[in-house]
mmCIF file of C-alpha atoms in Angstrom:
data_model
loop_
_atom_site.group_PDB
_atom_site.id
_atom_site.type_symbol
_atom_site.label_atom_id
_atom_site.label_comp_id
_atom_site.label_asym_id
_atom_site.label_seq_id
_atom_site.Cartn_x
_atom_site.Cartn_y
_atom_site.Cartn_z
ATOM 1 C CA MET A 21 -47.134 10.747 82.434
ATOM 2 C CA LYS A 22 -48.648 7.645 80.750
ATOM 3 C CA LYS A 23 -50.594 10.243 77.687
ATOM 4 C CA PHE A 24 -47.722 11.174 76.642
ATOM 5 C CA PHE A 25 -46.352 7.704 75.945
ATOM 6 C CA VAL A 26 -49.708 6.610 74.708
ATOM 7 C CA PHE A 27 -49.120 9.588 72.642
ATOM 8 C CA LEU A 28 -45.551 9.301 71.759
ATOM 9 C CA LEU A 29 -46.614 4.995 70.769
ATOM 10 C CA ILE A 30 -48.775 6.149 68.203
ATOM 11 C CA LEU A 31 -46.653 8.576 66.365
ATOM 12 C CA LEU A 32 -43.398 5.735 66.207
ATOM 13 C CA LEU A 33 -46.234 3.718 64.663
ATOM 14 C CA ILE A 34 -47.685 6.604 62.528
ATOM 15 C CA LEU A 35 -43.804 7.119 61.244
ATOM 16 C CA SER A 36 -42.968 3.537 60.809
ATOM 17 C CA GLY A 37 -46.455 2.932 59.490
ATOM 18 C CA VAL A 38 -45.675 6.113 57.004
ATOM 19 C CA GLY A 39 -41.638 4.947 56.384
ATOM 20 C CA PHE A 40 -42.807 1.081 55.349
ATOM 21 C CA TRP A 41 -45.587 2.447 52.693
ATOM 22 C CA GLY A 42 -42.669 4.939 51.483
ATOM 23 C CA TYR A 43 -40.427 2.277 51.430
ATOM 24 C CA GLN A 44 -42.950 -0.121 49.769
ATOM 25 C CA LYS A 45 -43.861 2.957 47.094
ATOM 26 C CA LEU A 46 -40.714 3.355 45.970
ATOM 27 C CA THR A 47 -39.495 -0.068 46.426
ATOM 28 C CA GLU A 48 -42.598 -0.041 43.475
ATOM 29 C CA PHE A 49 -41.351 2.491 42.001
ATOM 30 C CA VAL A 50 -38.985 0.817 40.075
ATOM 31 C CA HIS A 51 -41.360 -1.254 37.993
ATOM 32 C CA THR A 52 -42.574 1.069 36.692
ATOM 33 C CA PRO A 53 -43.136 0.974 33.308
ATOM 34 C CA VAL A 54 -41.392 3.766 30.811
ATOM 35 C CA ASN A 55 -42.221 5.717 27.475
ATOM 36 C CA ALA A 56 -39.180 4.290 25.442
ATOM 37 C CA MET A 57 -39.695 4.383 22.049
ATOM 38 C CA GLN A 58 -38.473 1.427 19.338
ATOM 39 C CA ASP A 59 -34.717 2.688 18.453
ATOM 40 C CA GLN A 60 -35.141 5.687 21.079
ATOM 41 C CA LEU A 61 -31.137 6.352 22.254
ATOM 42 C CA LEU A 62 -30.345 8.134 25.004
ATOM 43 C CA THR A 63 -27.174 9.583 26.086
ATOM 44 C CA ILE A 64 -25.301 9.121 29.888
ATOM 45 C CA GLU A 65 -22.846 11.712 30.115
ATOM 46 C CA ARG A 66 -20.203 11.379 32.962
ATOM 47 C CA GLY A 67 -20.161 12.247 36.145
ATOM 48 C CA THR A 68 -24.336 11.922 36.169
ATOM 49 C CA THR A 69 -25.829 11.756 39.205
ATOM 50 C CA GLY A 70 -29.095 10.439 41.082
ATOM 51 C CA SER A 71 -30.169 13.971 40.173
ATOM 52 C CA LYS A 72 -29.172 14.737 36.647
ATOM 53 C CA LEU A 73 -30.552 11.359 35.173
ATOM 54 C CA ALA A 74 -34.072 11.964 36.813
ATOM 55 C CA ALA A 75 -33.952 15.063 35.410
ATOM 56 C CA LEU A 76 -32.774 13.747 32.099
ATOM 57 C CA LEU A 77 -35.443 11.516 31.967
ATOM 58 C CA GLU A 78 -38.188 13.683 32.950
ATOM 59 C CA GLN A 79 -37.092 16.063 29.990
ATOM 60 C CA GLU A 80 -36.885 13.302 27.430
ATOM 61 C CA LYS A 81 -40.583 12.275 28.414
ATOM 62 C CA ILE A 82 -39.247 8.415 29.295
ATOM 63 C CA LEU A 83 -40.520 8.109 33.112
ATOM 64 C CA GLU A 84 -43.275 10.461 35.023
ATOM 65 C CA HIS A 85 -42.580 11.509 38.853
ATOM 66 C CA ALA A 86 -39.020 10.725 38.081
ATOM 67 C CA ASP A 87 -38.325 13.329 41.435
ATOM 68 C CA LEU A 88 -38.928 9.536 42.957
ATOM 69 C CA LEU A 89 -35.670 8.157 41.176
ATOM 70 C CA PRO A 90 -33.074 9.808 43.707
ATOM 71 C CA TRP A 91 -34.878 7.972 46.151
ATOM 72 C CA LEU A 92 -34.739 4.661 44.844
ATOM 73 C CA LEU A 93 -31.498 4.907 43.939
ATOM 74 C CA LYS A 94 -30.356 6.189 47.579
ATOM 75 C CA LEU A 95 -33.076 3.423 49.081
ATOM 76 C CA GLN A 96 -30.992 0.404 46.905
ATOM 77 C CA PRO A 97 -27.287 1.907 46.306
ATOM 78 C CA GLN A 98 -27.024 -1.549 43.665
ATOM 79 C CA LEU A 99 -29.547 0.074 41.117
ATOM 80 C CA ASN A 100 -26.969 3.550 41.113
ATOM 81 C CA LYS A 101 -23.238 2.445 38.674
ATOM 82 C CA VAL A 102 -24.525 3.774 36.428
ATOM 83 C CA LYS A 103 -22.075 3.887 33.117
ATOM 84 C CA ALA A 104 -21.220 7.059 30.960
ATOM 85 C CA GLY A 105 -22.805 6.123 27.110
ATOM 86 C CA THR A 106 -25.465 5.976 24.711
ATOM 87 C CA TYR A 107 -27.780 3.327 25.308
ATOM 88 C CA SER A 108 -30.443 1.821 22.795
ATOM 89 C CA LEU A 109 -34.463 2.159 24.706
ATOM 90 C CA THR A 110 -35.030 -0.452 22.162
ATOM 91 C CA GLY A 111 -36.670 -3.467 23.774
ATOM 92 C CA VAL A 112 -36.795 -1.243 27.133
ATOM 93 C CA LYS A 113 -40.294 -1.439 29.168
ATOM 94 C CA THR A 114 -39.776 -0.296 32.945
ATOM 95 C CA LEU A 115 -37.744 1.317 34.640
ATOM 96 C CA GLN A 116 -36.011 -1.639 36.138
ATOM 97 C CA ASP A 117 -35.280 -2.413 32.588
ATOM 98 C CA LEU A 118 -33.726 0.410 32.193
ATOM 99 C CA LEU A 119 -31.574 0.386 34.959
ATOM 100 C CA ASP A 120 -30.264 -2.328 33.967
ATOM 101 C CA MET A 121 -28.866 -0.904 30.957
ATOM 102 C CA ILE A 122 -27.097 2.002 32.048
ATOM 103 C CA ASN A 123 -25.697 0.064 34.846
ATOM 104 C CA SER A 124 -24.030 -2.751 32.083
ATOM 105 C CA GLY A 125 -22.763 -0.164 30.368
ATOM 106 C CA LYS A 126 -23.595 -2.075 26.987
ATOM 107 C CA GLU A 127 -24.039 0.811 24.923
ATOM 108 C CA ALA A 128 -25.822 0.723 21.419
ATOM 109 C CA GLN A 129 -23.853 -0.996 18.452
ATOM 110 C CA PHE A 130 -24.494 0.227 14.946
ATOM 111 C CA SER A 131 -23.255 -1.188 12.085
ATOM 112 C CA VAL A 132 -21.606 -0.927 8.384
ATOM 113 C CA LYS A 133 -20.819 -3.549 5.622
ATOM 114 C CA PHE A 134 -18.613 -3.295 3.620
ATOM 115 C CA ILE A 135 -18.412 -5.616 0.468
ATOM 116 C CA GLU A 136 -15.352 -7.194 -1.075
ATOM 117 C CA GLY A 137 -15.355 -6.965 -5.122
ATOM 118 C CA LYS A 138 -16.194 -2.979 -4.860
ATOM 119 C CA THR A 139 -13.921 0.045 -5.038
ATOM 120 C CA PHE A 140 -13.275 3.006 -2.160
ATOM 121 C CA LYS A 141 -15.832 5.496 -3.942
ATOM 122 C CA GLU A 142 -18.494 3.073 -3.191
ATOM 123 C CA TRP A 143 -17.014 2.600 0.149
ATOM 124 C CA ARG A 144 -17.109 6.239 1.185
ATOM 125 C CA LYS A 145 -21.259 6.040 0.292
ATOM 126 C CA ASN A 146 -21.277 3.709 2.385
ATOM 127 C CA LEU A 147 -19.362 5.531 5.401
ATOM 128 C CA GLU A 148 -21.485 8.700 4.946
ATOM 129 C CA ASN A 149 -24.621 6.659 4.673
ATOM 130 C CA ALA A 150 -23.910 4.710 8.350
ATOM 131 C CA PRO A 151 -25.847 5.583 11.173
ATOM 132 C CA HIS A 152 -24.573 7.958 14.310
ATOM 133 C CA LEU A 153 -21.318 7.804 12.902
ATOM 134 C CA LYS A 154 -19.554 11.243 13.001
ATOM 135 C CA GLN A 155 -18.536 12.025 10.089
ATOM 136 C CA THR A 156 -14.630 13.559 10.104
ATOM 137 C CA LEU A 157 -14.029 13.018 6.060
ATOM 138 C CA GLN A 158 -16.168 15.131 4.000
ATOM 139 C CA GLY A 159 -14.934 17.391 2.037
ATOM 140 C CA LYS A 160 -11.905 15.819 2.042
ATOM 141 C CA THR A 161 -9.956 14.399 -0.940
ATOM 142 C CA ASP A 162 -8.684 10.358 -0.687
ATOM 143 C CA LYS A 163 -4.947 11.466 -0.730
ATOM 144 C CA GLU A 164 -5.566 13.594 2.005
ATOM 145 C CA ILE A 165 -7.762 10.800 3.893
ATOM 146 C CA MET A 166 -4.597 8.610 3.061
ATOM 147 C CA ALA A 167 -2.272 10.598 4.647
ATOM 148 C CA LEU A 168 -4.456 10.064 7.957
ATOM 149 C CA LEU A 169 -3.950 6.339 7.682
ATOM 150 C CA ASP A 170 -0.369 6.482 7.390
ATOM 151 C CA ILE A 171 -0.461 3.556 5.260
ATOM 152 C CA PRO A 172 2.749 1.761 4.616
ATOM 153 C CA ALA A 173 5.837 2.211 2.665
ATOM 154 C CA VAL A 174 5.129 -0.294 0.554
ATOM 155 C CA ALA A 175 2.686 1.003 -1.290
ATOM 156 C CA LYS A 176 3.901 4.145 -1.520
ATOM 157 C CA THR A 177 2.088 3.731 -5.785
ATOM 158 C CA VAL A 178 -0.788 4.542 -3.538
ATOM 159 C CA TYR A 179 0.227 7.875 -2.975
ATOM 160 C CA GLU A 180 1.884 8.406 -6.729
ATOM 161 C CA TRP A 181 -2.051 7.246 -8.097
ATOM 162 C CA ASN A 182 -3.908 8.475 -4.823
ATOM 163 C CA ASN A 183 -6.252 5.735 -5.099
ATOM 164 C CA MET A 184 -6.929 3.405 -2.382
ATOM 165 C CA ASP A 185 -8.713 0.911 -3.504
ATOM 166 C CA GLY A 186 -7.744 -2.177 -2.453
ATOM 167 C CA TRP A 187 -5.596 -1.317 1.361
ATOM 168 C CA LEU A 188 -9.117 -1.781 3.435
ATOM 169 C CA TYR A 189 -10.696 -4.817 4.573
ATOM 170 C CA PRO A 190 -13.639 -5.745 3.130
ATOM 171 C CA ASP A 191 -16.848 -6.798 6.582
ATOM 172 C CA THR A 192 -18.710 -5.735 8.878
ATOM 173 C CA TYR A 193 -17.714 -2.947 11.188
ATOM 174 C CA ASN A 194 -19.457 -2.095 14.194
ATOM 175 C CA TYR A 195 -19.394 0.640 16.008
ATOM 176 C CA THR A 196 -21.073 2.362 18.613
ATOM 177 C CA PRO A 197 -22.121 5.979 18.890
ATOM 178 C CA ASN A 198 -20.149 9.059 17.810
ATOM 179 C CA SER A 199 -17.865 6.870 16.481
ATOM 180 C CA THR A 200 -16.267 8.090 13.916
ATOM 181 C CA ASP A 201 -15.355 7.265 9.812
ATOM 182 C CA LEU A 202 -11.814 7.622 10.641
ATOM 183 C CA GLU A 203 -11.581 5.455 13.080
ATOM 184 C CA LEU A 204 -13.266 2.772 11.104
ATOM 185 C CA LEU A 205 -11.324 3.140 8.028
ATOM 186 C CA LYS A 206 -8.496 2.341 10.520
ATOM 187 C CA ARG A 207 -10.025 -0.467 11.906
ATOM 188 C CA SER A 208 -10.075 -1.526 8.156
ATOM 189 C CA THR A 209 -6.446 -0.848 7.005
ATOM 190 C CA THR A 210 -4.892 -2.384 10.368
ATOM 191 C CA ARG A 211 -6.897 -5.563 9.475
ATOM 192 C CA LEU A 212 -5.773 -5.285 5.961
ATOM 193 C CA GLN A 213 -2.027 -5.183 6.465
ATOM 194 C CA LYS A 214 -2.536 -8.573 8.860
ATOM 195 C CA ALA A 215 -4.171 -10.131 6.330
ATOM 196 C CA LEU A 216 -1.917 -9.381 3.514
ATOM 197 C CA ASP A 217 1.560 -9.043 5.896
ATOM 198 C CA LYS A 218 0.388 -13.164 6.841
ATOM 199 C CA ALA A 219 -0.382 -13.977 3.183
ATOM 200 C CA TRP A 220 2.739 -12.468 1.860
ATOM 201 C CA SER A 221 5.290 -14.569 4.652
ATOM 202 C CA GLU A 222 3.279 -17.254 3.940
ATOM 203 C CA ARG A 223 3.246 -17.208 0.420
ATOM 204 C CA ASP A 224 4.792 -19.774 -2.598
ATOM 205 C CA GLU A 225 7.777 -20.040 -3.153
ATOM 206 C CA ASN A 226 9.095 -18.743 -7.070
ATOM 207 C CA LEU A 227 5.851 -16.167 -7.043
ATOM 208 C CA PRO A 228 6.517 -13.964 -10.125
ATOM 209 C CA LEU A 229 5.414 -10.580 -7.686
ATOM 210 C CA ALA A 230 8.089 -8.829 -6.086
ATOM 211 C CA ASP A 231 6.528 -7.481 -2.905
ATOM 212 C CA PRO A 232 3.264 -7.758 -1.132
ATOM 213 C CA TYR A 233 1.706 -4.728 -3.195
ATOM 214 C CA GLN A 234 1.629 -6.444 -6.013
ATOM 215 C CA MET A 235 0.277 -9.566 -4.004
ATOM 216 C CA LEU A 236 -2.073 -7.446 -3.493
ATOM 217 C CA ILE A 237 -2.455 -5.746 -6.891
ATOM 218 C CA LEU A 238 -3.292 -9.316 -8.309
ATOM 219 C CA ALA A 239 -5.790 -10.777 -5.575
ATOM 220 C CA SER A 240 -7.319 -7.312 -6.682
ATOM 221 C CA ILE A 241 -8.089 -9.042 -10.536
ATOM 222 C CA VAL A 242 -8.786 -12.820 -8.946
ATOM 223 C CA GLU A 243 -10.904 -11.067 -6.628
ATOM 224 C CA LYS A 244 -13.155 -9.148 -10.084
ATOM 225 C CA GLU A 245 -13.142 -12.085 -12.280
ATOM 226 C CA THR A 246 -14.932 -14.545 -10.167
ATOM 227 C CA GLY A 247 -17.095 -14.491 -6.909
ATOM 228 C CA ILE A 248 -16.879 -18.392 -6.213
ATOM 229 C CA ALA A 249 -14.136 -18.620 -3.700
ATOM 230 C CA ALA A 250 -13.368 -23.085 -4.340
ATOM 231 C CA GLU A 251 -11.623 -21.525 -8.891
ATOM 232 C CA ARG A 252 -9.912 -18.808 -6.923
ATOM 233 C CA PRO A 253 -6.660 -20.768 -6.946
ATOM 234 C CA GLN A 254 -7.464 -21.459 -10.480
ATOM 235 C CA VAL A 255 -8.575 -18.137 -11.793
ATOM 236 C CA ALA A 256 -4.826 -16.937 -9.680
ATOM 237 C CA SER A 257 -2.945 -20.293 -10.764
ATOM 238 C CA VAL A 258 -3.676 -18.750 -15.044
ATOM 239 C CA PHE A 259 -2.044 -15.018 -13.970
ATOM 240 C CA ILE A 260 0.404 -16.497 -12.110
ATOM 241 C CA ASN A 261 1.822 -18.763 -15.463
ATOM 242 C CA ARG A 262 1.406 -16.157 -18.097
ATOM 243 C CA LEU A 263 3.466 -13.147 -15.314
ATOM 244 C CA LYS A 264 5.978 -16.139 -15.537
ATOM 245 C CA ALA A 265 5.823 -16.783 -19.278
ATOM 246 C CA ASN A 266 5.618 -12.720 -19.606
ATOM 247 C CA MET A 267 2.485 -13.246 -21.204
ATOM 248 C CA LYS A 268 -0.233 -10.036 -21.376
ATOM 249 C CA LEU A 269 -2.493 -10.623 -18.532
ATOM 250 C CA GLN A 270 -5.266 -9.941 -20.473
ATOM 251 C CA THR A 271 -8.261 -9.455 -17.987
ATOM 252 C CA ASP A 272 -11.246 -7.080 -18.650
ATOM 253 C CA PRO A 273 -11.543 -5.827 -14.863
ATOM 254 C CA THR A 274 -8.874 -4.227 -15.465
ATOM 255 C CA VAL A 275 -9.655 -2.872 -18.830
ATOM 256 C CA ILE A 276 -12.805 -1.423 -17.300
ATOM 257 C CA TYR A 277 -10.734 -0.009 -14.101
ATOM 258 C CA GLY A 278 -9.373 2.348 -16.731
ATOM 259 C CA MET A 279 -12.400 3.410 -18.777
ATOM 260 C CA GLY A 280 -13.387 5.031 -15.294
ATOM 261 C CA GLU A 281 -17.099 6.866 -16.273
ATOM 262 C CA SER A 282 -16.854 5.971 -20.290
ATOM 263 C CA TYR A 283 -17.950 2.429 -19.182
ATOM 264 C CA THR A 284 -21.194 2.316 -20.472
ATOM 265 C CA GLY A 285 -21.760 -1.729 -19.826
ATOM 266 C CA ASN A 286 -19.860 -2.943 -22.682
ATOM 267 C CA ILE A 287 -16.261 -3.498 -23.295
ATOM 268 C CA ARG A 288 -15.799 -2.598 -27.379
ATOM 269 C CA LYS A 289 -12.842 -3.482 -29.547
ATOM 270 C CA LYS A 290 -11.273 0.507 -29.597
ATOM 271 C CA ASP A 291 -11.502 -0.304 -25.780
ATOM 272 C CA LEU A 292 -9.116 -3.005 -25.445
ATOM 273 C CA GLU A 293 -6.779 -0.339 -28.193
ATOM 274 C CA THR A 294 -7.136 1.477 -25.852
ATOM 275 C CA ILE A 295 -3.361 2.395 -23.921
ATOM 276 C CA THR A 296 -3.630 3.394 -20.408
ATOM 277 C CA PRO A 297 -2.032 2.244 -17.344
ATOM 278 C CA TYR A 298 -4.999 -0.073 -16.062
ATOM 279 C CA ASN A 299 -5.652 -2.126 -20.151
ATOM 280 C CA THR A 300 -4.015 -5.190 -19.320
ATOM 281 C CA TYR A 301 -4.143 -5.925 -23.215
ATOM 282 C CA MET A 302 -2.175 -3.571 -23.720
ATOM 283 C CA ILE A 303 0.247 -3.069 -20.875
ATOM 284 C CA GLU A 304 3.120 -5.462 -19.663
ATOM 285 C CA GLY A 305 2.910 -7.622 -16.112
ATOM 286 C CA LEU A 306 -0.083 -5.468 -13.343
ATOM 287 C CA PRO A 307 -1.516 -3.186 -13.404
ATOM 288 C CA PRO A 308 0.184 0.220 -10.581
ATOM 289 C CA THR A 309 -2.783 -0.541 -7.972
ATOM 290 C CA PRO A 310 -5.310 -3.081 -7.538
ATOM 291 C CA ILE A 311 -8.547 -2.724 -8.780
ATOM 292 C CA ALA A 312 -11.118 -3.756 -5.964
ATOM 293 C CA MET A 313 -11.226 -3.932 -1.698
ATOM 294 C CA VAL A 314 -10.136 -7.869 -1.833
ATOM 295 C CA SER A 315 -11.426 -10.515 0.271
ATOM 296 C CA GLU A 316 -8.858 -12.796 2.559
ATOM 297 C CA SER A 317 -9.757 -15.350 0.159
ATOM 298 C CA ALA A 318 -8.789 -13.909 -3.080
ATOM 299 C CA LEU A 319 -4.998 -13.029 -1.169
ATOM 300 C CA GLN A 320 -4.558 -16.312 -0.207
ATOM 301 C CA ALA A 321 -5.446 -18.226 -4.117
ATOM 302 C CA VAL A 322 -2.952 -15.532 -4.882
ATOM 303 C CA ALA A 323 -1.102 -16.368 -1.948
ATOM 304 C CA HIS A 324 -1.235 -20.341 -2.998
ATOM 305 C CA PRO A 325 -2.337 -20.345 -6.869
ATOM 306 C CA ALA A 326 -2.976 -24.092 -7.452
ATOM 307 C CA LYS A 327 -0.318 -26.186 -9.846
ATOM 308 C CA THR A 328 -1.496 -25.801 -12.924
ATOM 309 C CA ASP A 329 -0.676 -25.160 -16.447
ATOM 310 C CA PHE A 330 -3.805 -22.972 -17.510
ATOM 311 C CA TYR A 331 -2.896 -20.045 -19.056
ATOM 312 C CA TYR A 332 -6.681 -19.316 -19.785
ATOM 313 C CA PHE A 333 -10.519 -19.576 -19.224
ATOM 314 C CA VAL A 334 -13.351 -17.720 -20.188
ATOM 315 C CA ALA A 335 -17.464 -18.003 -18.367
ATOM 316 C CA ASP A 336 -19.206 -21.498 -18.975
ATOM 317 C CA GLY A 337 -22.150 -19.985 -18.332
ATOM 318 C CA SER A 338 -22.851 -21.695 -14.905
ATOM 319 C CA GLY A 339 -21.898 -18.911 -12.666
ATOM 320 C CA GLY A 340 -17.815 -20.005 -13.265
ATOM 321 C CA HIS A 341 -15.113 -20.685 -15.801
ATOM 322 C CA LYS A 342 -14.239 -23.394 -18.203
ATOM 323 C CA PHE A 343 -10.038 -23.160 -17.569
ATOM 324 C CA THR A 344 -7.545 -24.126 -21.070
ATOM 325 C CA HIS A 345 -4.386 -24.991 -21.607
ATOM 326 C CA ASN A 346 -3.803 -23.310 -24.974
ATOM 327 C CA LEU A 347 -5.825 -20.614 -27.049
ATOM 328 C CA ASN A 348 -6.998 -22.901 -29.618
ATOM 329 C CA GLU A 349 -8.827 -24.689 -26.944
ATOM 330 C CA HIS A 350 -9.465 -21.697 -24.842
ATOM 331 C CA ASN A 351 -11.366 -20.487 -29.080
ATOM 332 C CA LYS A 352 -13.386 -23.148 -28.755
ATOM 333 C CA ALA A 353 -14.490 -21.819 -25.210
ATOM 334 C CA VAL A 354 -15.269 -19.478 -26.541
ATOM 335 C CA GLN A 355 -17.523 -20.511 -28.974
ATOM 336 C CA GLU A 356 -19.568 -22.301 -26.317
ATOM 337 C CA TYR A 357 -20.373 -20.111 -24.118
ATOM 338 C CA LEU A 358 -21.495 -18.097 -27.260
ATOM 339 C CA ARG A 359 -23.864 -21.044 -28.157
ATOM 340 C CA TRP A 360 -24.962 -21.188 -24.466
ATOM 341 C CA TYR A 361 -25.473 -17.579 -24.945
ATOM 342 C CA ARG A 362 -27.167 -17.290 -27.678
ATOM 343 C CA ASN A 363 -29.726 -20.046 -26.524
ATOM 344 C CA GLN A 364 -30.706 -18.422 -23.317
ATOM 345 C CA GLN A 365 -31.183 -15.045 -25.366
ATOM 346 C CA LYS A 366 -33.932 -16.781 -27.575
ATOM 347 C CA GLY A 367 -34.895 -18.786 -24.332
ATOM 348 C CA ALA A 368 -36.274 -15.196 -23.238
ATOM 349 C CA ASN A 369 -37.483 -14.099 -26.102
#
């Protein structure tokens, strides 16, 4: 009997030793290096168990001896709070790093940049080239996309002209993998609507604009005329003054927009004399739609233009513009600019 108890004690000691050894091995296992490549993505489906996660990591050749993972997760349940999503393995070096990542729920983030002053045609190219973004709009016309975005009735000419320009908010948009291009555009449209509503509701009194859409059209012209935010209120004041005086806007960016693909870098005299809906040298008032995406700076400049009696402006050679009160002053400013330009050309040669 005594021998039996001795044997049993030895057996218990062996088993406890093995158990301790196993516990220690599993505890150390969490520090195992993983084979994660830079920019590699890992997608965890809903309902992924420890066994499924082990199989996935083994299949993707991310973790060796992955069969130990379910035991580790049972031993340390605090590590088993896996959240569905797509995760970036950039910077992940150990199993602990990987588990921390997929337990955090912080999915991989990507971004696409929409730049003010550009057209929807140019923005669509950015969307199509955005990584890990579901493309649901390929093959759809602008008119079909507009219907999906539910643009307000105030912009009814958008539908008449099938023109999306101006109706999206420029910014950098972050998204997670498998987001859709339509979702991004909806976010952009919503932000533009809010910015436009705010600018319209807080606008100065007595602006010669009938509705928010006209404000958006004029803001797009201001956007194209200058990239200097500080002088946009002055640029806006010129166009506001012209509208009040029933003068033609005579702005080159609208002419260029109306020329479409025929514009090759220069505006000729015949271009200024060719009637298009956007040739503001020929038509009265505003063109029918915006000519570009607008920044909030341009919107605010139109909502609160500078109080001036300027009716003209021309480039001054330093990146900005010289503003003048009448045609005589304007012609002198044009001559100054031309002299500067010729000197620059001589210096370049």
